[in-house]
PDB file of C-alpha atoms in Angstrom:
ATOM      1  CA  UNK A   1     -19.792   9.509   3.969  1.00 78.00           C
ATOM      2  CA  UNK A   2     -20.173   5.834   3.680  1.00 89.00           C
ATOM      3  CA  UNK A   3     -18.423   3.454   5.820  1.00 96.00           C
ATOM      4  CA  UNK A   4     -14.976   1.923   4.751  1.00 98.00           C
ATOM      5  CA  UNK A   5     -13.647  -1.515   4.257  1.00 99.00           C
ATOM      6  CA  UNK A   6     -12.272  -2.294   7.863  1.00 99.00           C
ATOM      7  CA  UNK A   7      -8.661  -2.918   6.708  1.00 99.00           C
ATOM      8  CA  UNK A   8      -8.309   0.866   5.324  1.00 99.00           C
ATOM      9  CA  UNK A   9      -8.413   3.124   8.832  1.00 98.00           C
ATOM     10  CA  UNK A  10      -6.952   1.286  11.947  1.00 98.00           C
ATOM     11  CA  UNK A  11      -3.253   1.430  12.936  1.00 97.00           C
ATOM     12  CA  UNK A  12      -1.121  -1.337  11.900  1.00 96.00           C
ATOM     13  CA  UNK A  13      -1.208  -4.852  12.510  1.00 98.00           C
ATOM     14  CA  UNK A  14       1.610  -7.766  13.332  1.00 98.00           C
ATOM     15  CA  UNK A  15       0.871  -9.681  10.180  1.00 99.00           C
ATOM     16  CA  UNK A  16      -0.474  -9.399   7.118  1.00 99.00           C
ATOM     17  CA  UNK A  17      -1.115 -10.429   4.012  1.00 99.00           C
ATOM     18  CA  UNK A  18      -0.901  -8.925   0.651  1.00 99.00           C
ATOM     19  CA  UNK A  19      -2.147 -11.040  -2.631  1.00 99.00           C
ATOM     20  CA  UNK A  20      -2.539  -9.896  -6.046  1.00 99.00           C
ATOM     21  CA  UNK A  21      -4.433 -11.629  -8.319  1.00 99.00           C
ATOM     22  CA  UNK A  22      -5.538 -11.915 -12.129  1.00 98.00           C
ATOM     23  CA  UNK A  23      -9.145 -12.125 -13.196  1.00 98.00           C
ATOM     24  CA  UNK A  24      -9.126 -14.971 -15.958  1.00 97.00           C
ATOM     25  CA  UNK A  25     -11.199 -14.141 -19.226  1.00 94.00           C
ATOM     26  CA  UNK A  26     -14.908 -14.746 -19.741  1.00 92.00           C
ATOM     27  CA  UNK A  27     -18.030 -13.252 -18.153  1.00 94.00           C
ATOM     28  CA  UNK A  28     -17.607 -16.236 -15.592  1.00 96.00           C
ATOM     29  CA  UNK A  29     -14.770 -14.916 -13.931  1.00 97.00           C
ATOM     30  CA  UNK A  30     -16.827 -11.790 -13.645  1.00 98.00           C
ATOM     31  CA  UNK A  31     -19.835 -13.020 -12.047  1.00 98.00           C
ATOM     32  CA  UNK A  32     -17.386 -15.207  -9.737  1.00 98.00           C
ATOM     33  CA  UNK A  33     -15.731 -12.101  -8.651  1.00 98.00           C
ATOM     34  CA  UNK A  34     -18.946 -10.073  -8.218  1.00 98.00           C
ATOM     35  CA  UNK A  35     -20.342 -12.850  -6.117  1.00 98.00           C
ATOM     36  CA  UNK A  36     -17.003 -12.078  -4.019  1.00 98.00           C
ATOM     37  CA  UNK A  37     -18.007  -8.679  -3.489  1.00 98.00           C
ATOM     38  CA  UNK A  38     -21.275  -8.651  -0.734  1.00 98.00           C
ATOM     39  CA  UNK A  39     -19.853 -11.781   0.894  1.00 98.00           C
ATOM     40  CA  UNK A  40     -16.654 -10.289   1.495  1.00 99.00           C
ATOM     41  CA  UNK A  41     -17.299  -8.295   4.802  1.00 98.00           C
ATOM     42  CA  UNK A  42     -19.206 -11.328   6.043  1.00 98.00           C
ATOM     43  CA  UNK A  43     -16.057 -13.466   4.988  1.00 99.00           C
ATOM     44  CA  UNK A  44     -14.313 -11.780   7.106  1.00 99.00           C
ATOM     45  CA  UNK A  45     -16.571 -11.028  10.105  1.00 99.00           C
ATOM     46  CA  UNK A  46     -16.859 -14.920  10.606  1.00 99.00           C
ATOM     47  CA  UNK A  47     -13.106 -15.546  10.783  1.00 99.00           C
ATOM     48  CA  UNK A  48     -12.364 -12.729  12.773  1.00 99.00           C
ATOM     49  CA  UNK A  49     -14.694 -13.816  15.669  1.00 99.00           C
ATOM     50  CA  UNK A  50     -12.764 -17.160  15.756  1.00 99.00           C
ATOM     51  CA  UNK A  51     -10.713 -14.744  18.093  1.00 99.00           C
ATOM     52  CA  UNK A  52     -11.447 -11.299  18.461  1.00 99.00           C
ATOM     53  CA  UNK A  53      -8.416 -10.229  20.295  1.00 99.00           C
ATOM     54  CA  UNK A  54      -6.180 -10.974  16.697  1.00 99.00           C
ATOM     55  CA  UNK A  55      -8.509  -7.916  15.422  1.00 99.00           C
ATOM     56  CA  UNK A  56      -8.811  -9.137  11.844  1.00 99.00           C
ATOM     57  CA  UNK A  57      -9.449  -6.661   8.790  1.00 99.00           C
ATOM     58  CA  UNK A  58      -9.895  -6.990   5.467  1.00 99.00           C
ATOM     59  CA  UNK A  59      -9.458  -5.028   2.153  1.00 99.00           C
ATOM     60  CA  UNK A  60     -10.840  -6.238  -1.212  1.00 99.00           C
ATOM     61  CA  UNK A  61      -9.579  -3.627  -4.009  1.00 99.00           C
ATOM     62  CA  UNK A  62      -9.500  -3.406  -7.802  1.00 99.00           C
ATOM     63  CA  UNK A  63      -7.696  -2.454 -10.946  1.00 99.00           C
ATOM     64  CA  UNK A  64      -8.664  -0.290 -13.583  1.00 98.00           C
ATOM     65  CA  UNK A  65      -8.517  -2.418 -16.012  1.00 97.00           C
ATOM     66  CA  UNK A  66     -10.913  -5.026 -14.387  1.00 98.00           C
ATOM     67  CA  UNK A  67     -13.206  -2.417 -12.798  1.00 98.00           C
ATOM     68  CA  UNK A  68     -15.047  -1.051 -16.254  1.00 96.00           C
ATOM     69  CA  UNK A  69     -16.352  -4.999 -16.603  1.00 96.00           C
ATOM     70  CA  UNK A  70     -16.734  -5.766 -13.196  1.00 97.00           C
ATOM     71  CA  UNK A  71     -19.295  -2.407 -12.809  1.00 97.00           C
ATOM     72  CA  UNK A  72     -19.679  -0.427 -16.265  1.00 95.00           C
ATOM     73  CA  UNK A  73     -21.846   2.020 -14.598  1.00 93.00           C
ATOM     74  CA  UNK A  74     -19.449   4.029 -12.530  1.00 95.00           C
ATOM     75  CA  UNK A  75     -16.161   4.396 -12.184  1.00 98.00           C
ATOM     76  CA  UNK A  76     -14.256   6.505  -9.394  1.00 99.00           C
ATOM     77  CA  UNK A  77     -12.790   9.768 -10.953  1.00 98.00           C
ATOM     78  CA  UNK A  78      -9.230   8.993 -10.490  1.00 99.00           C
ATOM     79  CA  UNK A  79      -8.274   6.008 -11.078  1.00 99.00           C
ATOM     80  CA  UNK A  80      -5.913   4.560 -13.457  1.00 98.00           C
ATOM     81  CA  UNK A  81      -3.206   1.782 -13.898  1.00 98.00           C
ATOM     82  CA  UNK A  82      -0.044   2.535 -11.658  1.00 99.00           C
ATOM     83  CA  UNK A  83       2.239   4.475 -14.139  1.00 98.00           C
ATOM     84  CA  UNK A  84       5.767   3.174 -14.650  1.00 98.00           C
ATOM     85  CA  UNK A  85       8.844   5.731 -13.900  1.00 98.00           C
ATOM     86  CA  UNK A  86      12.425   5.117 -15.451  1.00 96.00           C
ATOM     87  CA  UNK A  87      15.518   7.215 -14.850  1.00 94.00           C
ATOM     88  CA  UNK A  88      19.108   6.199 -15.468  1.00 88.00           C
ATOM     89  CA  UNK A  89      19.787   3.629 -13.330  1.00 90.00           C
ATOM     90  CA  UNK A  90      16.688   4.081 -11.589  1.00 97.00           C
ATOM     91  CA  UNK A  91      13.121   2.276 -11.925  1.00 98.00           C
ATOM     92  CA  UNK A  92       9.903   1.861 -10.433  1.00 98.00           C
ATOM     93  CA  UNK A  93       7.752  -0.316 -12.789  1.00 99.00           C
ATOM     94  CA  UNK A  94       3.810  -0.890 -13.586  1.00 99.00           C
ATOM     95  CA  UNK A  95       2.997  -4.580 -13.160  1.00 99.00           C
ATOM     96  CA  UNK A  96      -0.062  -6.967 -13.425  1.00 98.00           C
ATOM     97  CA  UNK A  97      -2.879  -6.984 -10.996  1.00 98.00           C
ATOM     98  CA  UNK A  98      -6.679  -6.939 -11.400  1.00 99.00           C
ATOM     99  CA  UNK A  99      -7.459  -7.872  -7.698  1.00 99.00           C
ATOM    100  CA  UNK A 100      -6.020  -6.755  -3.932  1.00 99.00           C
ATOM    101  CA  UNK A 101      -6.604  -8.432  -1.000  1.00 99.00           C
ATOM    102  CA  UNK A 102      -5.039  -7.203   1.887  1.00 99.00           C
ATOM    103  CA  UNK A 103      -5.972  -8.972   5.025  1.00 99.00           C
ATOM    104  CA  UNK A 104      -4.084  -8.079   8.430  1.00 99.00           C
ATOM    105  CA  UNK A 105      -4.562  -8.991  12.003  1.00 99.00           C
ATOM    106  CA  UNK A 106      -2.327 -10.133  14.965  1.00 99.00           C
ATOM    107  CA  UNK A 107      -2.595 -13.770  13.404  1.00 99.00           C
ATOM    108  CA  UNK A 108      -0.679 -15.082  10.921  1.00 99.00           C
ATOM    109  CA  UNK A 109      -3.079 -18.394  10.808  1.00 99.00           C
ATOM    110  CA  UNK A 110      -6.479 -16.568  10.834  1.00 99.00           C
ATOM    111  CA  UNK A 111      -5.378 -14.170   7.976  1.00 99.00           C
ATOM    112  CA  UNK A 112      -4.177 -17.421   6.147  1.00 99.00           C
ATOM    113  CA  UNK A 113      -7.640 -18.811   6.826  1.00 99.00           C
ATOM    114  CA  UNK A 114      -9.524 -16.108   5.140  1.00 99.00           C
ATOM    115  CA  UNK A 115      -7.390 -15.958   2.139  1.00 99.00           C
ATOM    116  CA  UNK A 116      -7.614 -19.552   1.675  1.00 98.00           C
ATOM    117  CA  UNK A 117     -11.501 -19.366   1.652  1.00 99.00           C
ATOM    118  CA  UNK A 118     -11.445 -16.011  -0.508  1.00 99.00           C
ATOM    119  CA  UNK A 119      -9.051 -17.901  -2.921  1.00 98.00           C
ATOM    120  CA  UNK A 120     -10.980 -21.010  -3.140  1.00 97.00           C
ATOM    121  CA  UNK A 121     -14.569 -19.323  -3.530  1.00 97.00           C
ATOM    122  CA  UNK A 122     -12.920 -17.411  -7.051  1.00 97.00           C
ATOM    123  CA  UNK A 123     -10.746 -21.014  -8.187  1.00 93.00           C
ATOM    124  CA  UNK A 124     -10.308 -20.910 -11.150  1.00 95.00           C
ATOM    125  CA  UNK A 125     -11.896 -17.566 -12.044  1.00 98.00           C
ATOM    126  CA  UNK A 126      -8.334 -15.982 -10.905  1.00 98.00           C
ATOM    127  CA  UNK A 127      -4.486 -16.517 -11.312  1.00 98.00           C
ATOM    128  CA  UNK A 128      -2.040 -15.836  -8.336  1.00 98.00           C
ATOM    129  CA  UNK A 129      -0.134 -13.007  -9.485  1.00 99.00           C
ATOM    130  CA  UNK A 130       1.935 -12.810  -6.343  1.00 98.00           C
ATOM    131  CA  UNK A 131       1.688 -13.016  -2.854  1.00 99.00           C
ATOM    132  CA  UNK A 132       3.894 -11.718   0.023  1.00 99.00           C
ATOM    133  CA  UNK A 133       3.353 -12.340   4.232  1.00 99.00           C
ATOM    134  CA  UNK A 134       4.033  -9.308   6.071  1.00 99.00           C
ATOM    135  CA  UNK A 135       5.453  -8.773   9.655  1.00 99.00           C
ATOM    136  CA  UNK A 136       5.946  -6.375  12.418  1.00 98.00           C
ATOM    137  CA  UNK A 137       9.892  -6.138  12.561  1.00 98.00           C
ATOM    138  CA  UNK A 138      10.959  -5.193  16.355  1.00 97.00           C
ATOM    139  CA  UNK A 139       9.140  -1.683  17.266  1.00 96.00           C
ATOM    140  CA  UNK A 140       7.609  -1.187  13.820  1.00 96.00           C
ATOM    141  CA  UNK A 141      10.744  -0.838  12.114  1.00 98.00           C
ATOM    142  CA  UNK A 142      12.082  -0.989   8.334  1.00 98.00           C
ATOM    143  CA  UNK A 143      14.581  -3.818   7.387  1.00 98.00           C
ATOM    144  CA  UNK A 144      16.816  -1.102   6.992  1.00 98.00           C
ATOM    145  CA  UNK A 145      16.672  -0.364  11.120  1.00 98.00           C
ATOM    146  CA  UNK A 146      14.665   2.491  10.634  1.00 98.00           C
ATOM    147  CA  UNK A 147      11.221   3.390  11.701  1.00 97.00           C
ATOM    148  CA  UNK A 148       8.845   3.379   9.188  1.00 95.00           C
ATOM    149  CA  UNK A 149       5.596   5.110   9.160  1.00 90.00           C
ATOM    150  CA  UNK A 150       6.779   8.500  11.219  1.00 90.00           C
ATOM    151  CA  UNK A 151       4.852  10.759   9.125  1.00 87.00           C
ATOM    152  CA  UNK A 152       1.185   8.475   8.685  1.00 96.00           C
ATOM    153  CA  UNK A 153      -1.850  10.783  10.038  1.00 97.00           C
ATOM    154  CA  UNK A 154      -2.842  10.226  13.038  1.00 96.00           C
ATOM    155  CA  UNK A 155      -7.064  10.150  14.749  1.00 95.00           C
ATOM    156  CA  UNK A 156      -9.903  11.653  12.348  1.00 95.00           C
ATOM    157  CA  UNK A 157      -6.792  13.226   9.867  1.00 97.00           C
ATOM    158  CA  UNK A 158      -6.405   9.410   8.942  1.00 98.00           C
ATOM    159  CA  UNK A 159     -10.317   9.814   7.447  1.00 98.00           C
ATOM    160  CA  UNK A 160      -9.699  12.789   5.626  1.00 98.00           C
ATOM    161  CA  UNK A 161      -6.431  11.926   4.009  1.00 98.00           C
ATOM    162  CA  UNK A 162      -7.655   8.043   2.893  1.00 99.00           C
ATOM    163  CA  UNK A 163     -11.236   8.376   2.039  1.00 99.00           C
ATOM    164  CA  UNK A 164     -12.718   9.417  -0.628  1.00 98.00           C
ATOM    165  CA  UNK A 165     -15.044  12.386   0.447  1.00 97.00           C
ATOM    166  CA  UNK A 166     -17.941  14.404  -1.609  1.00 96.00           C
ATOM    167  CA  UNK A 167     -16.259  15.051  -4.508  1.00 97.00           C
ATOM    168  CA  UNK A 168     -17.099  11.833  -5.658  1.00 98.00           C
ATOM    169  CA  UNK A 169     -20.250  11.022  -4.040  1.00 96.00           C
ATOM    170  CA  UNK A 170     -20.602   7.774  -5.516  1.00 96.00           C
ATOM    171  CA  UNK A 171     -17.536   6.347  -4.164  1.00 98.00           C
ATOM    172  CA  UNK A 172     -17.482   8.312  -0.633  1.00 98.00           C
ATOM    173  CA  UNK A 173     -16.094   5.650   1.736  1.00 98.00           C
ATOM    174  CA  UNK A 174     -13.258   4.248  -0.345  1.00 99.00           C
ATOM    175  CA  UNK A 175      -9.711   4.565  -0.919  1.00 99.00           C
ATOM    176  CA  UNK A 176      -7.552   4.865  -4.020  1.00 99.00           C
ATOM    177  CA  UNK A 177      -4.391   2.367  -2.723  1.00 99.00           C
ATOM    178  CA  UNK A 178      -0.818   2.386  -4.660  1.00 99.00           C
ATOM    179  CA  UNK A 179       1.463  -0.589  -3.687  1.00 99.00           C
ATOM    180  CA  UNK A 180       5.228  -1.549  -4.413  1.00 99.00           C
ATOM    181  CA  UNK A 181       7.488  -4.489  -3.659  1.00 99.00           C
ATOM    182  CA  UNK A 182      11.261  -3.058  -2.652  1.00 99.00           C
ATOM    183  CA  UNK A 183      13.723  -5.544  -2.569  1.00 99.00           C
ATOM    184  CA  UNK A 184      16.649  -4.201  -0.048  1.00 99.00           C
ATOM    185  CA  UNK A 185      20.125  -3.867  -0.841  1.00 98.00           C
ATOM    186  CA  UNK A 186      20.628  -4.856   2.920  1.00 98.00           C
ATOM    187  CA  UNK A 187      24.523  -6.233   2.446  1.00 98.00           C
ATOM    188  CA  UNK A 188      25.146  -2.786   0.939  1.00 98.00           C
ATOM    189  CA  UNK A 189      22.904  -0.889   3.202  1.00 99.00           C
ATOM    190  CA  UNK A 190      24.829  -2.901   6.436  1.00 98.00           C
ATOM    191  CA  UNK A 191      28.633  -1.452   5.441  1.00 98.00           C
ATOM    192  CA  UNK A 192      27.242   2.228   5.754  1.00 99.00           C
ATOM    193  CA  UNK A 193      27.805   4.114   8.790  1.00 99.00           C
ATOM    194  CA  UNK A 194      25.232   4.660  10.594  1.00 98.00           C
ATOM    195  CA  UNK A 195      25.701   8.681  10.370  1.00 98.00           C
ATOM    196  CA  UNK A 196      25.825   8.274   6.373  1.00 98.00           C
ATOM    197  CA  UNK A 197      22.356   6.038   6.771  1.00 98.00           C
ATOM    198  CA  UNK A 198      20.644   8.743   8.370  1.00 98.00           C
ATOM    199  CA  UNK A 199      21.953  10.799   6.044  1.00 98.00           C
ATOM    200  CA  UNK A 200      19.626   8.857   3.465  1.00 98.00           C
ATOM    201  CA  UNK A 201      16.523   8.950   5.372  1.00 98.00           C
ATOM    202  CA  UNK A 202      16.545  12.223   6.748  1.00 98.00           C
ATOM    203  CA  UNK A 203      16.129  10.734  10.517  1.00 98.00           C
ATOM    204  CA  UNK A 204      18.273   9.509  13.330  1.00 98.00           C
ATOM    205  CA  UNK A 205      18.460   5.762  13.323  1.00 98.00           C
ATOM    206  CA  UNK A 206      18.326   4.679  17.239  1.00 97.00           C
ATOM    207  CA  UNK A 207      15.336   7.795  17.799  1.00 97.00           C
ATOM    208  CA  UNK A 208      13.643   8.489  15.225  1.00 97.00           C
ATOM    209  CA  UNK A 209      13.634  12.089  15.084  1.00 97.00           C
ATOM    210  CA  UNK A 210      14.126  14.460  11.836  1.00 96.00           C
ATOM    211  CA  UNK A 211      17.301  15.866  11.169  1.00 97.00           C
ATOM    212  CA  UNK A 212      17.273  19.602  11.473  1.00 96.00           C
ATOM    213  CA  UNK A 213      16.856  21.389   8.200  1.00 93.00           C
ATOM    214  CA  UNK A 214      20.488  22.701   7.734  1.00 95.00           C
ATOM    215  CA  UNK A 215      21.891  18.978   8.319  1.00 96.00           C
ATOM    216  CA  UNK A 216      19.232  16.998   6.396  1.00 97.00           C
ATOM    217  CA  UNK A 217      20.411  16.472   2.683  1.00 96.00           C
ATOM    218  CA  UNK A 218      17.949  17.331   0.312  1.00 95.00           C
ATOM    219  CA  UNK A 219      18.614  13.905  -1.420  1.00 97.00           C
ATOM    220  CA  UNK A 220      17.431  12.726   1.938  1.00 98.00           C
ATOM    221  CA  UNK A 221      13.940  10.216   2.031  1.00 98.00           C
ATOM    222  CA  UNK A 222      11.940  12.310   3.693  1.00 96.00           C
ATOM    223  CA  UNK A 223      13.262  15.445   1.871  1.00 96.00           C
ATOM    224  CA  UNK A 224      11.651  14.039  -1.330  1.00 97.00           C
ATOM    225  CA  UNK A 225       8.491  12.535  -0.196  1.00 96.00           C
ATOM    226  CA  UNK A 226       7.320  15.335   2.500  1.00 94.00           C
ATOM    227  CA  UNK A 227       5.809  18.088   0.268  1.00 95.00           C
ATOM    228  CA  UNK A 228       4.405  21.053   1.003  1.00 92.00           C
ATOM    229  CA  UNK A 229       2.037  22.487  -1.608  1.00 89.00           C
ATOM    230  CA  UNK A 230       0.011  26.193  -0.544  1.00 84.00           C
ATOM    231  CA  UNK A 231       0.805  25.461   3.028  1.00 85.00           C
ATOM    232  CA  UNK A 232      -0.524  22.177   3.197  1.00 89.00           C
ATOM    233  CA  UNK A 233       1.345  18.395   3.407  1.00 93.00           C
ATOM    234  CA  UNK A 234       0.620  16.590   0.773  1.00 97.00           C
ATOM    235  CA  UNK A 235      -0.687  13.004   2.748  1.00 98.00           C
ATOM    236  CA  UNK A 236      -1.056   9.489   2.353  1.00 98.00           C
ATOM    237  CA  UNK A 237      -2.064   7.091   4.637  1.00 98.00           C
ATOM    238  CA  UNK A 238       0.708   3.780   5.188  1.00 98.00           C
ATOM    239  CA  UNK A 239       0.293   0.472   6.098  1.00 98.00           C
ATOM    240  CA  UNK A 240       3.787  -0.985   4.511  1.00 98.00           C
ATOM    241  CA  UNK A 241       5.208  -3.744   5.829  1.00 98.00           C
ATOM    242  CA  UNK A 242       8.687  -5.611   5.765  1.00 99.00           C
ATOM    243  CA  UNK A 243       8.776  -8.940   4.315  1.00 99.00           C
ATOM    244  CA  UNK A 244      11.429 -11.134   3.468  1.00 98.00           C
ATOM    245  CA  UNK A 245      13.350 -15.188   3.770  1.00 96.00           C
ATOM    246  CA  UNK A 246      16.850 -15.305   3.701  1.00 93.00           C
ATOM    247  CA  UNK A 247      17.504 -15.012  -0.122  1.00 95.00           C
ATOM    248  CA  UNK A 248      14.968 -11.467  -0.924  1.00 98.00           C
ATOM    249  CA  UNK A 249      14.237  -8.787   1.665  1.00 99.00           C
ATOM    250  CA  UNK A 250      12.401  -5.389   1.515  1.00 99.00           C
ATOM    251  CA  UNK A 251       9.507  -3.568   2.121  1.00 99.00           C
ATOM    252  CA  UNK A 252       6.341  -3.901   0.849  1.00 99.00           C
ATOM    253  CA  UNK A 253       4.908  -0.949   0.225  1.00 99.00           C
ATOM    254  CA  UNK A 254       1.013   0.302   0.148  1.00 99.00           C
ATOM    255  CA  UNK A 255      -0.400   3.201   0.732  1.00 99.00           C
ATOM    256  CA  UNK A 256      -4.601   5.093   0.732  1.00 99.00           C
ATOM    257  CA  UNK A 257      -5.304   8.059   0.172  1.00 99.00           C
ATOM    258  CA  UNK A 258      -8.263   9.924  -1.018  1.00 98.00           C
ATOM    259  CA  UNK A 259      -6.607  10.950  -4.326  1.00 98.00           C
ATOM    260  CA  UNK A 260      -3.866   9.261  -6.115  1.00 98.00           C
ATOM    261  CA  UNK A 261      -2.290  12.385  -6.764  1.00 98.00           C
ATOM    262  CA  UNK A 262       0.064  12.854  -3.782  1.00 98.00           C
ATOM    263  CA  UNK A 263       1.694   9.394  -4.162  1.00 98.00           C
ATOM    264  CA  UNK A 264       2.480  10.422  -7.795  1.00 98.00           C
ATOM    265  CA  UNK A 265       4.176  13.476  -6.531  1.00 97.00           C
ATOM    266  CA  UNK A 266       6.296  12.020  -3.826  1.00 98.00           C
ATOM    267  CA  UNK A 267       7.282   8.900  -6.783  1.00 98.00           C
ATOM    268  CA  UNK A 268       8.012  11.565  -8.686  1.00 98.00           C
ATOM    269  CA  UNK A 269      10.423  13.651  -6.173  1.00 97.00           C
ATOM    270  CA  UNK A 270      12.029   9.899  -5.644  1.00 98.00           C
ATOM    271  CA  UNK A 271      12.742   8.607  -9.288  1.00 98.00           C
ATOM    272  CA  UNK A 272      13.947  11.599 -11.292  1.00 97.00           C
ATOM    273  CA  UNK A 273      16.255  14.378 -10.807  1.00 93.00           C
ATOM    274  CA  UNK A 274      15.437  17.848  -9.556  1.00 90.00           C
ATOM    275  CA  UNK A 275      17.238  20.962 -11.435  1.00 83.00           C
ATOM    276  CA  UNK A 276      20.599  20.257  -9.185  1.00 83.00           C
ATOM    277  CA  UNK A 277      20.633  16.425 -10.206  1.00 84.00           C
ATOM    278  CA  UNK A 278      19.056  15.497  -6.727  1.00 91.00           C
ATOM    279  CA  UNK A 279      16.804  12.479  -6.214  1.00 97.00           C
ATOM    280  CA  UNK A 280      16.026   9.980  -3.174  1.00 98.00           C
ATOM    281  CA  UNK A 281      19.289   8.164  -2.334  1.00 98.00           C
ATOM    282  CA  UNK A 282      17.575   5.906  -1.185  1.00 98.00           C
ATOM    283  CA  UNK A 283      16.854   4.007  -4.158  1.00 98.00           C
ATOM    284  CA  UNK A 284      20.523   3.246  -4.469  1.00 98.00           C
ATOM    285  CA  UNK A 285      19.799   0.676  -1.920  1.00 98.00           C
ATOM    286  CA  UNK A 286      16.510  -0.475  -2.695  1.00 99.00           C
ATOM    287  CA  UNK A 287      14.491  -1.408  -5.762  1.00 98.00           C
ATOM    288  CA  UNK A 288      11.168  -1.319  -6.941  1.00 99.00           C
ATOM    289  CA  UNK A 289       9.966  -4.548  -8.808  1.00 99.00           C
ATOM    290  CA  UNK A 290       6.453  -4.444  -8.844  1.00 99.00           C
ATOM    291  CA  UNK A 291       3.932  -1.425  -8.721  1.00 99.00           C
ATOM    292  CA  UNK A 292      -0.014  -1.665  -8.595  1.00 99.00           C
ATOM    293  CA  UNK A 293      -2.898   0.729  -8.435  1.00 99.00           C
ATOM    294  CA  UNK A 294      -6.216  -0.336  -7.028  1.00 99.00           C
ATOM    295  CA  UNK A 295      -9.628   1.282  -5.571  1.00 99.00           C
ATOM    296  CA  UNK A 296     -10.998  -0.065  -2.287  1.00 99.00           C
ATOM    297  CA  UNK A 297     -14.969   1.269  -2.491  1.00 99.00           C
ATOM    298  CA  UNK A 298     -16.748   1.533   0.566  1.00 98.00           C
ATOM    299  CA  UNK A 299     -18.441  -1.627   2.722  1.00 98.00           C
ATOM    300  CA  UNK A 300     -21.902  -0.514   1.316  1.00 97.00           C
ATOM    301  CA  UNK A 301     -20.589  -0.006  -2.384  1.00 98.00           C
ATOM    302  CA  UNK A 302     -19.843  -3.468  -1.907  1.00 98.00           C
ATOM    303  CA  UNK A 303     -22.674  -5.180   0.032  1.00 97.00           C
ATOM    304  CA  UNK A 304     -24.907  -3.394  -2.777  1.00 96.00           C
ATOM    305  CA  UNK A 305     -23.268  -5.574  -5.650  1.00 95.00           C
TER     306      UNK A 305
END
């Protein structure tokens, strides 16, 4: 298997950075983005030895719609533009976004640094579609209080669930990544009791552990994205982080996997009903207002552009 973009495998970070951005039209932007692509890794080799301790990584992904004119060769199997869901009153949309970069460390500054320089080398062969500064909130918690990330793989599972493996030899190495901005109902959220906010989640708020099956509502969080399908979890592998100023709060959310296939099933199990009218009550807190699908391909896919 080839070797991965550094950003995709290691456990979390205390800040990061998450930009989106828009190729502009014209073979120009194209060979401007292409040039991106074997510098990237060296990008961000030289601003992560400006302290090695901060433990900078770096992920450079793209869209389906860009990919087939960035490299009309090949394409990985699977991917596609993130598919919009709408239910009643609930609704996680598809929005813009040709380019990821998703830079983390334990430096705010040095992941501002290589973002800048990333920015600046495409000018004005890309538009800013959005960009959102992610944090560590107290012991790697959710806005909401709760700990996020319970259920992410842990050692060599991490490899097997986020990396694309021989099935697609050509892209072996990378990562198919699906991200969402949730903006937090956290007034609402705040008046619950704290028994009826577990009750959402499916865990206990102050310990994080899983409420016992006959307790545990099936409208729970974790009762609609943990699926078991022949005896196997389906897996993905998170590195979602709060964000927020004192007007919009929430989580962003991203997640790799090797196949885009058990994201769509736990979106699924979240947006629409199941035969008894259940669905995630979460989302009667929170919000989806963007949703983007990328692929991450492998250090070498890259190098070799």
């Amino acid at each position: 298997m080839s070797s991965p973009q550094s950003g995709i495998l290691p456990e979390g970070s205390q800040h990061a950075l998450f930009i989106t951005l828009k190729a502009a039209e014209g073979s120009e932007s194209l060979l401007a983005i292409r040039d991106l692509c074997p510098m990237f890794e060296v990008m961000t080799d030289k601003v992560a030895a400006l302290d090695e301790s901060a433990k900078l990584i770096s992920v450079l992904g793209f869209g389906d719609k860009i990919w087939g004119r960035l490299f009309p060769t090949a394409k990985p199997k699977q991917l596609k533009s993130f598919e919009e869901r709408q239910t009643e009153s609930r609704r996680a949309p598809s929005t813009p976004g040709d380019i990821l970069l998703h830079i983390r460390s334990e430096r705010p500054d040095l992941n501002f640094i290589l973002a800048r320089q990333v920015v600046q080398m495409l000018a004005k062969n890309v538009s800013l579609v959005e960009e959102i500064m992610g944090f560590r909130y107290l012991d790697s918690r959710d806005l909401t209080g709760f700990v996020d990330g319970t259920e992410n793989p842990e050692g060599a599972e991490r490899t097997e669930v986020a990396l694309v493996g021989e099935e697609d030899k050509t892209f072996s190495g990378g990562s198919y990544i699906q991200m969402q901005r949730y903006v937090h109902d956290l007034a609402g959220w705040d008046t619950l009791p704290v028994t009826e906010q577990e009750a959402k989640i499916g865990r206990t708020k102050a310990d994080d552990i899983e409420l016992s099956d006959d307790i545990k509502p099936l409208t729970a969080h974790i009762s609609r994205v943990v699926i078991n399908e022949d005896g196997e979890e389906l897996e993905i592998l998170r590195h979602s982080m709060p964000y927020g100023n004192s007007e919009e709060a929430g989580l962003l959310f991203i997640a790799y996997a090797r196949t885009p296939a058990h994201f769509d099933r736990m979106l699924d199990r979240m947006i629409y009903s199941d035969e008894q009218g259940g669905y995630d009550h979460l989302l009667d807190y929170t919000r989806a207002v963007t949703g983007v699908s990328f692929f991450a391909p492998s250090a070498a896919f890259l190098q070799a552009v």
